[in-house]
mmCIF file of C-alpha atoms and ligand atoms in Angstrom:
data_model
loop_
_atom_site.group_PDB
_atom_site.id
_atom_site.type_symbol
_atom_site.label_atom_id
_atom_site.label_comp_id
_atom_site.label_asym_id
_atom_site.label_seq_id
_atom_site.Cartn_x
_atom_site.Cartn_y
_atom_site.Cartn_z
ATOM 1 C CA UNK A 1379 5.880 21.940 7.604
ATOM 2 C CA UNK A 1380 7.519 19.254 9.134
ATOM 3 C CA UNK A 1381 8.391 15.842 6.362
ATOM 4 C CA UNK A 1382 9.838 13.613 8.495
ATOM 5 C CA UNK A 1383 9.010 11.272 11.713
ATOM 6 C CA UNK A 1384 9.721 13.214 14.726
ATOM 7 C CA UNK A 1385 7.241 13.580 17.505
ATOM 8 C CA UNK A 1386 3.920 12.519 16.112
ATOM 9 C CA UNK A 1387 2.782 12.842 20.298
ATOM 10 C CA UNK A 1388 3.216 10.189 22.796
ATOM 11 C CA UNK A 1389 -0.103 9.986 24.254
ATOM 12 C CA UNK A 1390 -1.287 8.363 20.944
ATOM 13 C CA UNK A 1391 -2.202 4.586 20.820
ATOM 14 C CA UNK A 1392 -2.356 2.685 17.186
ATOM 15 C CA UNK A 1393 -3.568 -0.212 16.417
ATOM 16 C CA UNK A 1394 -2.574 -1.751 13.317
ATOM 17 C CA UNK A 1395 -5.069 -3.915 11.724
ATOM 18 C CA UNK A 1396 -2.983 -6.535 9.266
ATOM 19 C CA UNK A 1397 1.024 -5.869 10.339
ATOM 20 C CA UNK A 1398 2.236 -7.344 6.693
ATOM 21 C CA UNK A 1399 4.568 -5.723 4.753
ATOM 22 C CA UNK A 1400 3.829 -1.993 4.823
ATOM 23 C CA UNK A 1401 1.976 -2.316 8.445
ATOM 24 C CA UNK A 1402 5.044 -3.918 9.818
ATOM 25 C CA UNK A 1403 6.788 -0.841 8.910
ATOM 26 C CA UNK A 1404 4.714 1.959 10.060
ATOM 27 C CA UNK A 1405 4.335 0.141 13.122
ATOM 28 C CA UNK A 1406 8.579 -0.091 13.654
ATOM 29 C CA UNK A 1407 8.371 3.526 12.389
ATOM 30 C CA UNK A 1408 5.840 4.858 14.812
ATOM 31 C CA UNK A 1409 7.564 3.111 17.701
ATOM 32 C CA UNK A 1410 10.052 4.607 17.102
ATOM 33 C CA UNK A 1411 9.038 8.051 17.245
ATOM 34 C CA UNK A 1412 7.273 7.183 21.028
ATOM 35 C CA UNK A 1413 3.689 6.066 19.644
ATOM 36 C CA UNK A 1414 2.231 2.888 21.321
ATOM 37 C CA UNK A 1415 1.580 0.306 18.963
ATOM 38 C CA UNK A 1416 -0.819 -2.846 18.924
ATOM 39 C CA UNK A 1417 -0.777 -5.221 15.741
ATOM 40 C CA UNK A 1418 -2.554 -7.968 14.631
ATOM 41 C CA UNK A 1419 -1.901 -11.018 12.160
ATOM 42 C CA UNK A 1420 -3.594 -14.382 11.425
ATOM 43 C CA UNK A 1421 -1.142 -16.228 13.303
ATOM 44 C CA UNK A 1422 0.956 -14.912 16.691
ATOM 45 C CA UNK A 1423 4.370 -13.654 16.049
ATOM 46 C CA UNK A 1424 7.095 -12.696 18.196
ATOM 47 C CA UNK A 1425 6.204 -9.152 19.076
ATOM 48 C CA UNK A 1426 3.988 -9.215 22.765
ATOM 49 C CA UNK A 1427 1.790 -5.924 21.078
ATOM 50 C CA UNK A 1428 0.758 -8.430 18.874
ATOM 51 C CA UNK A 1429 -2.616 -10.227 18.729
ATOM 52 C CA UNK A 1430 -4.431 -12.467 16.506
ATOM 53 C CA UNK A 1431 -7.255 -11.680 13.795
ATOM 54 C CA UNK A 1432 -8.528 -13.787 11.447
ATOM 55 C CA UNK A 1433 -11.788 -13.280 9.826
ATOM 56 C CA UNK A 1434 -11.903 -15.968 7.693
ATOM 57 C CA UNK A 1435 -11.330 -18.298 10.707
ATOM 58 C CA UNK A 1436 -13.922 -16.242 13.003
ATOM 59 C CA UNK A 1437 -11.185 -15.463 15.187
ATOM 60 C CA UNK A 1438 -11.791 -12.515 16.469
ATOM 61 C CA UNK A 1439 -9.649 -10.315 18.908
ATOM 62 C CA UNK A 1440 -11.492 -9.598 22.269
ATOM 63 C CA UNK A 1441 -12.368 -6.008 22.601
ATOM 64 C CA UNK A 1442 -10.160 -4.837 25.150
ATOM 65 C CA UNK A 1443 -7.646 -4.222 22.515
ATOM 66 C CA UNK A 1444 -9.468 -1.037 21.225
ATOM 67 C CA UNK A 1445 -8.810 0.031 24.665
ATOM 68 C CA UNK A 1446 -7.431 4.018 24.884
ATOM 69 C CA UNK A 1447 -6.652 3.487 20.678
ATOM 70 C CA UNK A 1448 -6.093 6.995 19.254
ATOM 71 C CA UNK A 1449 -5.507 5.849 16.015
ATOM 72 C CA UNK A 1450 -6.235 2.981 13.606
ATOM 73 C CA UNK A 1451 -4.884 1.598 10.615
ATOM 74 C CA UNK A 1452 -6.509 -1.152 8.321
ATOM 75 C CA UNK A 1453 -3.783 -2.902 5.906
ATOM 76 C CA UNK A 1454 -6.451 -5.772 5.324
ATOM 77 C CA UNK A 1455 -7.466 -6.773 1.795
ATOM 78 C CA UNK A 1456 -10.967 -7.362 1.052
ATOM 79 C CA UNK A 1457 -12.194 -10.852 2.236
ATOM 80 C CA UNK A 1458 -13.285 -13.326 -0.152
ATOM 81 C CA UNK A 1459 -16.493 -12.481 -0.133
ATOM 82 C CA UNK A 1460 -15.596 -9.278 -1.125
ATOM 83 C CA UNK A 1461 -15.915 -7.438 2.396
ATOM 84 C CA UNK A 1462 -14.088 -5.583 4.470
ATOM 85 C CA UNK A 1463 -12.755 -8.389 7.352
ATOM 86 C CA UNK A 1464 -12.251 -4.868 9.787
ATOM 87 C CA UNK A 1465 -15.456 -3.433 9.196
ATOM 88 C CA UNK A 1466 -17.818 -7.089 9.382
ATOM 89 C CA UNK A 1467 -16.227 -7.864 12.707
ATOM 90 C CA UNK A 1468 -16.046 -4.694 14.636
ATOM 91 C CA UNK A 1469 -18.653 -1.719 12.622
ATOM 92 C CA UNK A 1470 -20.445 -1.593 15.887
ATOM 93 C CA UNK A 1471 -17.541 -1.508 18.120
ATOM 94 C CA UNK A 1472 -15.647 1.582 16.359
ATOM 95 C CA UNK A 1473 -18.241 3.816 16.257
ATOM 96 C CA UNK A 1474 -18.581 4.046 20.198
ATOM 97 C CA UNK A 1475 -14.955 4.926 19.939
ATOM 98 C CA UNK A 1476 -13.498 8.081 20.336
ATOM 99 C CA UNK A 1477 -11.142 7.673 17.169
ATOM 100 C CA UNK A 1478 -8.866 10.911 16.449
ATOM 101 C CA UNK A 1479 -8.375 8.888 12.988
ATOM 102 C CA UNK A 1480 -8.643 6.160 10.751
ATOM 103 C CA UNK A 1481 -6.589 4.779 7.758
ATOM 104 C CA UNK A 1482 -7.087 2.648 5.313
ATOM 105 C CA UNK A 1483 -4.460 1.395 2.522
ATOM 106 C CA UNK A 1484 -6.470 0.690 -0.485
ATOM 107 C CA UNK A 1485 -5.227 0.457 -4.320
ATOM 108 C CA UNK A 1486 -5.000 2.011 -7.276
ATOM 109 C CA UNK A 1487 -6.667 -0.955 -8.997
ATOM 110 C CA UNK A 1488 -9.813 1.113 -8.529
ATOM 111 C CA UNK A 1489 -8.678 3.584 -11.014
ATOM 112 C CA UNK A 1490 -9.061 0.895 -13.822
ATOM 113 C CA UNK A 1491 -7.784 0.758 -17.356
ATOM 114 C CA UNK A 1492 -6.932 3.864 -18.330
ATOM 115 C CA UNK A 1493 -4.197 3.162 -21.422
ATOM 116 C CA UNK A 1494 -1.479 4.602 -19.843
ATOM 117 C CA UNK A 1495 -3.297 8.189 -19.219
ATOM 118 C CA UNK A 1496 -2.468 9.921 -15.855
ATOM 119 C CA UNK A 1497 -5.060 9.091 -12.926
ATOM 120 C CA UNK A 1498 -5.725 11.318 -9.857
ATOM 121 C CA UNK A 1499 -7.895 11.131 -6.747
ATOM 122 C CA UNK A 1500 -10.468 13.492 -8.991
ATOM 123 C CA UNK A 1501 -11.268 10.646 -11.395
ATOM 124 C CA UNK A 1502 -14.127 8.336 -11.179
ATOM 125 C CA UNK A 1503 -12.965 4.898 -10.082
ATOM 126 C CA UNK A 1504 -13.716 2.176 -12.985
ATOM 127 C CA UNK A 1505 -12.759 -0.568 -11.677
ATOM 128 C CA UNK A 1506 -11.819 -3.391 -14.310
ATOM 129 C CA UNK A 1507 -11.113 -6.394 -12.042
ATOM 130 C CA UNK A 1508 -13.786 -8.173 -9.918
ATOM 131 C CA UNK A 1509 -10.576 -8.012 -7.151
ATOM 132 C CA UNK A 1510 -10.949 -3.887 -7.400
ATOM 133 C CA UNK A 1511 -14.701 -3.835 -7.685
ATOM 134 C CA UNK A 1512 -14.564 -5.360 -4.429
ATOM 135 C CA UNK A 1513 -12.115 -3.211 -2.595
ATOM 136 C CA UNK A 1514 -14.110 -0.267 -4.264
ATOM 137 C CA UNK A 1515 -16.687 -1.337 -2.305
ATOM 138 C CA UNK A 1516 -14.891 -1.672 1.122
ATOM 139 C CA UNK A 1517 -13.618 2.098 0.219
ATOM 140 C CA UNK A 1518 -17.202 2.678 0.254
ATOM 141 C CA UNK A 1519 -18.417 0.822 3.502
ATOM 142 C CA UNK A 1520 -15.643 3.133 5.550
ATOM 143 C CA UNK A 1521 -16.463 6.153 4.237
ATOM 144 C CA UNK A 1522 -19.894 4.850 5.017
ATOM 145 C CA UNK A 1523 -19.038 4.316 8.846
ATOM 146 C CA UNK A 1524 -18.857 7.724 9.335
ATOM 147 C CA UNK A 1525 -15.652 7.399 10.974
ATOM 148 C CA UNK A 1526 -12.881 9.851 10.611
ATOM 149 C CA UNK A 1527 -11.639 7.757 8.004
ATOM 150 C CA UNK A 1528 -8.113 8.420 5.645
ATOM 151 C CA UNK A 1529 -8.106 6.447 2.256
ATOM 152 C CA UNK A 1530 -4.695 5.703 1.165
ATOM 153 C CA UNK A 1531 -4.562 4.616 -3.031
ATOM 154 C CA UNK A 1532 -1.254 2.386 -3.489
ATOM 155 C CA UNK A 1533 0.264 1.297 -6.840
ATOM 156 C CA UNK A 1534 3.014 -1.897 -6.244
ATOM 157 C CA UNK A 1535 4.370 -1.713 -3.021
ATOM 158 C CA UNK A 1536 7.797 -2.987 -2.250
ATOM 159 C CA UNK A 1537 10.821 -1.850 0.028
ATOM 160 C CA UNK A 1538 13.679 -3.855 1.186
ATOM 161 C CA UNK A 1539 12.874 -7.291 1.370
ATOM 162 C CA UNK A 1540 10.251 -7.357 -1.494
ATOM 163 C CA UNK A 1541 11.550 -5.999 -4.115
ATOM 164 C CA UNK A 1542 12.733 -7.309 -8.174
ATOM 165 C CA UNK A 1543 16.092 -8.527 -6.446
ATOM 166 C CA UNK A 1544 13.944 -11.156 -4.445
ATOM 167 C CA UNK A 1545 12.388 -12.221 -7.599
ATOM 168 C CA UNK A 1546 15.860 -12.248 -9.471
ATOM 169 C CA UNK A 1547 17.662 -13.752 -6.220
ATOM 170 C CA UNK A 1548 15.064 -16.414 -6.067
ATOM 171 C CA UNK A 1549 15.029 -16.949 -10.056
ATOM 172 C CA UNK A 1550 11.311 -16.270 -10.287
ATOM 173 C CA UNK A 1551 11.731 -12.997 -12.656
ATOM 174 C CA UNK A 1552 10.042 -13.140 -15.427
ATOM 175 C CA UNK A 1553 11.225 -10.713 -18.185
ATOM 176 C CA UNK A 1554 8.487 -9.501 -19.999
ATOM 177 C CA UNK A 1555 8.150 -7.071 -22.395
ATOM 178 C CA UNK A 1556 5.053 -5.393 -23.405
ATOM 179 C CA UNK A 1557 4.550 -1.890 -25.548
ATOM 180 C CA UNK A 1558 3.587 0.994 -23.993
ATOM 181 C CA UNK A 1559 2.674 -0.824 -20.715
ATOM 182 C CA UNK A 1560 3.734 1.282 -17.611
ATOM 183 C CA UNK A 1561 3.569 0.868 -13.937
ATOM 184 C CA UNK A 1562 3.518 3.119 -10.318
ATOM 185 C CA UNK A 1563 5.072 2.043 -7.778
ATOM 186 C CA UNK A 1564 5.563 3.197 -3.711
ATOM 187 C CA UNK A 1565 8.173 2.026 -1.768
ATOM 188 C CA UNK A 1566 7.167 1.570 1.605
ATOM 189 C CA UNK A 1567 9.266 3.400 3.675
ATOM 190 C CA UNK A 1568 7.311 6.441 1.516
ATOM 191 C CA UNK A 1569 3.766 4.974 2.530
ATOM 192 C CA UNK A 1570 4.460 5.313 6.136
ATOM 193 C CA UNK A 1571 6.192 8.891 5.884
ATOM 194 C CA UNK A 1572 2.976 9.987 3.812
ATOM 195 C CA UNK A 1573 1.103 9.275 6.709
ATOM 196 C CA UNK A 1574 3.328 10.521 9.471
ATOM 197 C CA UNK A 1575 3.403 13.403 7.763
ATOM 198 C CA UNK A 1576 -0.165 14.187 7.050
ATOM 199 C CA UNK A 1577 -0.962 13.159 10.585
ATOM 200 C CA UNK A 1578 2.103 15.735 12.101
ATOM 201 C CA UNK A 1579 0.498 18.373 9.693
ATOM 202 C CA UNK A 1580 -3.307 17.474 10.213
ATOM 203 C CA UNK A 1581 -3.932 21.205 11.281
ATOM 204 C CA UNK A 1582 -1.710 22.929 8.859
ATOM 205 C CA UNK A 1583 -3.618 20.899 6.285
ATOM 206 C CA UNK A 1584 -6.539 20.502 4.865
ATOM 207 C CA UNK A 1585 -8.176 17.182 5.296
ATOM 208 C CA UNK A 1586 -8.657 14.878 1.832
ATOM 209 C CA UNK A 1587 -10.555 12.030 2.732
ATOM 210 C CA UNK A 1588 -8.674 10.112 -0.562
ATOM 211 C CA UNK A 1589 -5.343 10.144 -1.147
ATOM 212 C CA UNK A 1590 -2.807 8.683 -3.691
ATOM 213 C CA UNK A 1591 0.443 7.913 -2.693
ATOM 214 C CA UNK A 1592 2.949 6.895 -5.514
ATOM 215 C CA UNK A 1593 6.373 7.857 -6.949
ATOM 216 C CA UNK A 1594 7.233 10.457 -9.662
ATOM 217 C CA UNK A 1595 7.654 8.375 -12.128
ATOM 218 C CA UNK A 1596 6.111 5.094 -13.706
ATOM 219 C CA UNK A 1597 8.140 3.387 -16.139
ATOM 220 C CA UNK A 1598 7.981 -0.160 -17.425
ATOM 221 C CA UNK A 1599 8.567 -3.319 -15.894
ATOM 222 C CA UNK A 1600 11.773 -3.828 -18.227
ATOM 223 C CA UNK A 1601 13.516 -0.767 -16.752
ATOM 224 C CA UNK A 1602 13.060 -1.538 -13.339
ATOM 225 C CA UNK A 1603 14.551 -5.179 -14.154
ATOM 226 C CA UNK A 1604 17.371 -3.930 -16.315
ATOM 227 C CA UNK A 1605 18.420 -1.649 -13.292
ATOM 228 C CA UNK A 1606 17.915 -4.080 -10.513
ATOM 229 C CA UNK A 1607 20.458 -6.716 -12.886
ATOM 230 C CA UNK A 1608 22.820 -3.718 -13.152
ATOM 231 C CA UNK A 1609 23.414 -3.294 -9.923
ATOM 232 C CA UNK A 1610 23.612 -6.796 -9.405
ATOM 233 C CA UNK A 1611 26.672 -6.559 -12.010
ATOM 234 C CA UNK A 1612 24.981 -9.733 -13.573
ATOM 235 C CA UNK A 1613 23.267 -9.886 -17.477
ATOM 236 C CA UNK A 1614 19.645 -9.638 -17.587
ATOM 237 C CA UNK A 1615 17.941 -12.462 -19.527
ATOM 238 C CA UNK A 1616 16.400 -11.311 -22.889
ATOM 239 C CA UNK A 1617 12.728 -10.399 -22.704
ATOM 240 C CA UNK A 1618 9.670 -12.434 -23.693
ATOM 241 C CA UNK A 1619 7.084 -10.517 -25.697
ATOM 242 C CA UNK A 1620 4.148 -10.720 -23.093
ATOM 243 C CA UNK A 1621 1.705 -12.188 -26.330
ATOM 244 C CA UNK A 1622 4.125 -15.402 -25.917
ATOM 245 C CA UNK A 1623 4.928 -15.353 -22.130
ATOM 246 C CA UNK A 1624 0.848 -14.805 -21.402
ATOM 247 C CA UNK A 1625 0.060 -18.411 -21.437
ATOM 248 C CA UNK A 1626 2.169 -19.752 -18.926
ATOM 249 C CA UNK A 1627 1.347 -16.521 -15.995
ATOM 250 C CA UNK A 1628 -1.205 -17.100 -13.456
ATOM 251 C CA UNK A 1629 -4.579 -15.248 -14.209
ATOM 252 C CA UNK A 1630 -3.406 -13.005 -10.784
ATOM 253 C CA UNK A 1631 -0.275 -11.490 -12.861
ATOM 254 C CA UNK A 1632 -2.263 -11.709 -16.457
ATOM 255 C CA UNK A 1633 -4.254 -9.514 -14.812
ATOM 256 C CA UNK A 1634 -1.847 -7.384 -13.328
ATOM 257 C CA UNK A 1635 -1.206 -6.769 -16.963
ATOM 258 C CA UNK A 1636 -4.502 -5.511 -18.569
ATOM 259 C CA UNK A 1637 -4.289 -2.554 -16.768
ATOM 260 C CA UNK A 1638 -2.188 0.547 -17.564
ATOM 261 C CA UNK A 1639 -1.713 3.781 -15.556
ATOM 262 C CA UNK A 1640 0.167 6.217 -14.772
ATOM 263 C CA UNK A 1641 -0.468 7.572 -11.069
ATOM 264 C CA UNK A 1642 -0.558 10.668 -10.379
ATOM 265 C CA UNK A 1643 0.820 12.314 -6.719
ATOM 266 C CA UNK A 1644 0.066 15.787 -7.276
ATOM 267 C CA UNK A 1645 -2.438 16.043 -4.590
ATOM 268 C CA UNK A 1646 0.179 14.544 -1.576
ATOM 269 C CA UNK A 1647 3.466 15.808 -2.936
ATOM 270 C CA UNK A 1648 2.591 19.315 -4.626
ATOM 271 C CA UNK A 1649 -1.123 20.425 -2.922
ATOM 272 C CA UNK A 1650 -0.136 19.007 0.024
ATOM 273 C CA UNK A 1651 3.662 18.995 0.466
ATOM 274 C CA UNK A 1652 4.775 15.585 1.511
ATOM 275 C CA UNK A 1653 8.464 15.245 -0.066
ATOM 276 C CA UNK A 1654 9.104 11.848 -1.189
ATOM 277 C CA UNK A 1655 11.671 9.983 -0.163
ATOM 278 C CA UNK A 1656 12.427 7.599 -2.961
ATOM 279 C CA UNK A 1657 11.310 10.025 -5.583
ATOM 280 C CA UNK A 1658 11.437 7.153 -8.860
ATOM 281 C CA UNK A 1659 12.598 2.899 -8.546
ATOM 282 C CA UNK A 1660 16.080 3.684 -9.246
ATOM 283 C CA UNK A 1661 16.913 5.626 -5.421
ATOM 284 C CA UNK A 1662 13.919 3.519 -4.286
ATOM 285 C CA UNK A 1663 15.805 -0.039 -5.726
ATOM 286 C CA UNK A 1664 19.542 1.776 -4.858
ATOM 287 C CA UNK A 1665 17.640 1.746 -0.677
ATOM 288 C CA UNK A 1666 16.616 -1.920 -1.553
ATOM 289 C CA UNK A 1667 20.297 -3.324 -2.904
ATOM 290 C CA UNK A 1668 21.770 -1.993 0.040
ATOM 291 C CA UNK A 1669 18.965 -3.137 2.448
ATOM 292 C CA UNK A 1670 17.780 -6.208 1.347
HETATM 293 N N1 LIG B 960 1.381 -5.525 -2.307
HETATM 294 C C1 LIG B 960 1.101 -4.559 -3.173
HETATM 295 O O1 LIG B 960 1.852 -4.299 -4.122
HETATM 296 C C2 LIG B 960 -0.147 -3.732 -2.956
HETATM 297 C C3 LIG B 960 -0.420 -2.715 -3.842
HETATM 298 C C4 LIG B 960 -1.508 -1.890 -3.590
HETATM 299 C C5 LIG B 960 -2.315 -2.115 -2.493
HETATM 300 N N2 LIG B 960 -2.053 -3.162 -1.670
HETATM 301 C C6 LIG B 960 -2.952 -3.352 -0.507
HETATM 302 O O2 LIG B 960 -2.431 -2.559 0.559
HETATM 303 C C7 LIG B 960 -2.599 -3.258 1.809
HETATM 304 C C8 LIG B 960 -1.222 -3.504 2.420
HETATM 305 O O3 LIG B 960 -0.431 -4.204 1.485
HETATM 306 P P1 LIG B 960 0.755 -5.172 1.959
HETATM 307 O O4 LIG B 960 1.398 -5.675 0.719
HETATM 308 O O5 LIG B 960 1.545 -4.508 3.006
HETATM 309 O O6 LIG B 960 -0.115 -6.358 2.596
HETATM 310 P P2 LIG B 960 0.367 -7.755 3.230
HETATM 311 O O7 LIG B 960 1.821 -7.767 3.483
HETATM 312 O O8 LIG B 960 -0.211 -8.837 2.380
HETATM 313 O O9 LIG B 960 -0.413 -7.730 4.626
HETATM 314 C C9 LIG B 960 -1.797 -7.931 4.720
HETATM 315 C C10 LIG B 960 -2.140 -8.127 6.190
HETATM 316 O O10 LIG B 960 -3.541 -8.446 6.312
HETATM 317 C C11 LIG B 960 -3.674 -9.618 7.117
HETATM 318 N N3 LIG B 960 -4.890 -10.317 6.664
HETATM 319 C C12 LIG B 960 -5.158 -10.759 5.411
HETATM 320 N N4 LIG B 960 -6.402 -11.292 5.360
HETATM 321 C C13 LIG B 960 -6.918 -11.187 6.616
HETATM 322 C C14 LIG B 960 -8.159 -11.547 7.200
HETATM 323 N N5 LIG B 960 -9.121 -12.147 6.482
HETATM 324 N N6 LIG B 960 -8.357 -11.314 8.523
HETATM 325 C C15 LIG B 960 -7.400 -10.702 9.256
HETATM 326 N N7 LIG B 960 -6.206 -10.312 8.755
HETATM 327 C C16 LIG B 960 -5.959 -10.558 7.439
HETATM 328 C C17 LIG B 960 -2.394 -10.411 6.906
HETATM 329 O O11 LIG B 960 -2.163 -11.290 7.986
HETATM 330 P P3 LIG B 960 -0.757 -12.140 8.077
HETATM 331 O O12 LIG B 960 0.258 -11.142 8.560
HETATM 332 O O13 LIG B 960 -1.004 -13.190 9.071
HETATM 333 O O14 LIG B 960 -0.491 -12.628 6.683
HETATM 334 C C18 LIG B 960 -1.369 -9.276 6.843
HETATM 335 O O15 LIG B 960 -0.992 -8.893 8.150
HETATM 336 C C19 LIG B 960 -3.362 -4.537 1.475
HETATM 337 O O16 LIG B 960 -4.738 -4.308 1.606
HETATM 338 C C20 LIG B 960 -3.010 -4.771 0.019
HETATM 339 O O17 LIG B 960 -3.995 -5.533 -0.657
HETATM 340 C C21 LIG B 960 -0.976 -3.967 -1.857
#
């Protein structure tokens, strides 16, 4: 089966809802292998395949931009009401498409709490922030559109460009240290390779409607800090317990740190085959240093 981002098929046309961070690189990626690509963003950037959509403004793209699409991928968080800003403003207008797919990138906040136990696409989702409650619930309005719709679970995302060494670079890093607490992580060059690859291999396959995609191995915040300062060749400041450093976080990263998980991949990389690239942070971070 093929892993890697050759021809994916020309005729296709994707339009990438939300071109941030990881939709900025699938969209580069699928360029490059001969896909045409449309993206949107709140406000206009350079690229002339890109378009404005803001649903919190009510701006709203016309609808010749879903013209010949093949293929559709939502990167867009949950509004703050708590809906899906994809589905409110165009529901009608996809299903009279003729979609060959749809994906969404969703997280693995829906998982919940689960003390540091392994969680897989066969668990019930118990969502522990109001944040995942609500994207729960946009998981549930697509697979509720009846579309051919591809659910993609994400741990912390970050590639080169957004990675610890910003946060160290910039001195924002906060060294925290709390027992037993683990993360997953995905770097994003893996998120869009996932995809490629399930898409090359749709008829190989079989079809999983949810998928997780996340390295081999979470590990604590403190290890992925201590390497990132190594490489740097500079001395990593000494750790806060998180009971004393708690007070002075936002509640966004308190929250970050109620939850514990460990996430599991076995459905993409062993039932499925999809060979990661950046198998764990340290060849993931090793990509960043150089990169960055
Ligand atoms: N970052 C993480 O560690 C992480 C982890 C797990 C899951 N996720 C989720 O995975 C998805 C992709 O993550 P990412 O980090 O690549 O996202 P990102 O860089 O924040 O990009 C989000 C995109 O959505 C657009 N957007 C946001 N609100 C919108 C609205 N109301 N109407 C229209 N467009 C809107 C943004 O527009 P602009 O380009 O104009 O900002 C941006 O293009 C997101 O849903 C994110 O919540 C992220």
């Amino acid at each position: 089966m093929k892993n890697n981002a050759s021809l994916l098929g020309n005729k296709n046309k994707f339009l990438i809802l939300g071109c941030g961070f990881s939709g900025s690189f699938f969209a580069k990626t699928i360029r490059k292998i001969g896909c045409t690509v449309l993206t949107s963003s709140r406000s206009k950037n350079k690229d002339p395949n890109n378009f404005v959509f803001d649903s919190e403004k009510n701006i709203i793209p016309d609808e010749k931009i879903f013209n010949k699409v093949t293929h559709i991928l939502s990167c867009i968080p949950p509004d703050k009401n708590g809906n899906d800003p994809v589905l409110e403003s165009f529901a009608s207008k996809l299903k009279n498409l003729s979609l060959e797919w749809v994906g969404y990138l969703s997280t693995t906040g829906v998982y919940g709490n689960t003390r540091g136990d392994w969680v897989s696409e066969m668990d019930i989702p118990n969502p522990f922030q109001k944040r995942s409650y609500n994207r729960l619930n946009c998981e549930k309005a697509w697979i509720k559109s009846g579309l051919p719709i591809q659910i993609f679970r994400l741990p912390g995302i970050y590639g080169p460009g957004r990675s610890t060494f910003e946060a160290i670079r910039s001195q924002k890093i906060r060294v925290i240290s709390k027992q037993d607490q683990v993360f997953s992580r995905i770097h994003v060059a893996d998120i869009t390779n996932a995809i490629i690859y399930l898409l090359q291999n749709k008829n190989s396959i079989k079809f999983h409607q949810i998928i997780n995609i996340a390295d081999d191995e979470p590990c604590s915040q403190i290890e992925v800090i201590q390497y990132c300062y190594d490489l740097l060749g500079l001395k990593m400041p000494k750790p806060i317990l998180f009971e004393d450093a708690k007070k002075e976080l936002s509640s966004m990263a308190q929250s970050f740190w109620m939850e514990n998980r460990r996430v599991s991949n076995k459905l993409l990389c062993e039932t499925l085959g999809y060979e990661l690239i950046y198998k764990n942070y340290k060849q993931g971070l090793k990509n960043c240093f150089l990169n960055g």
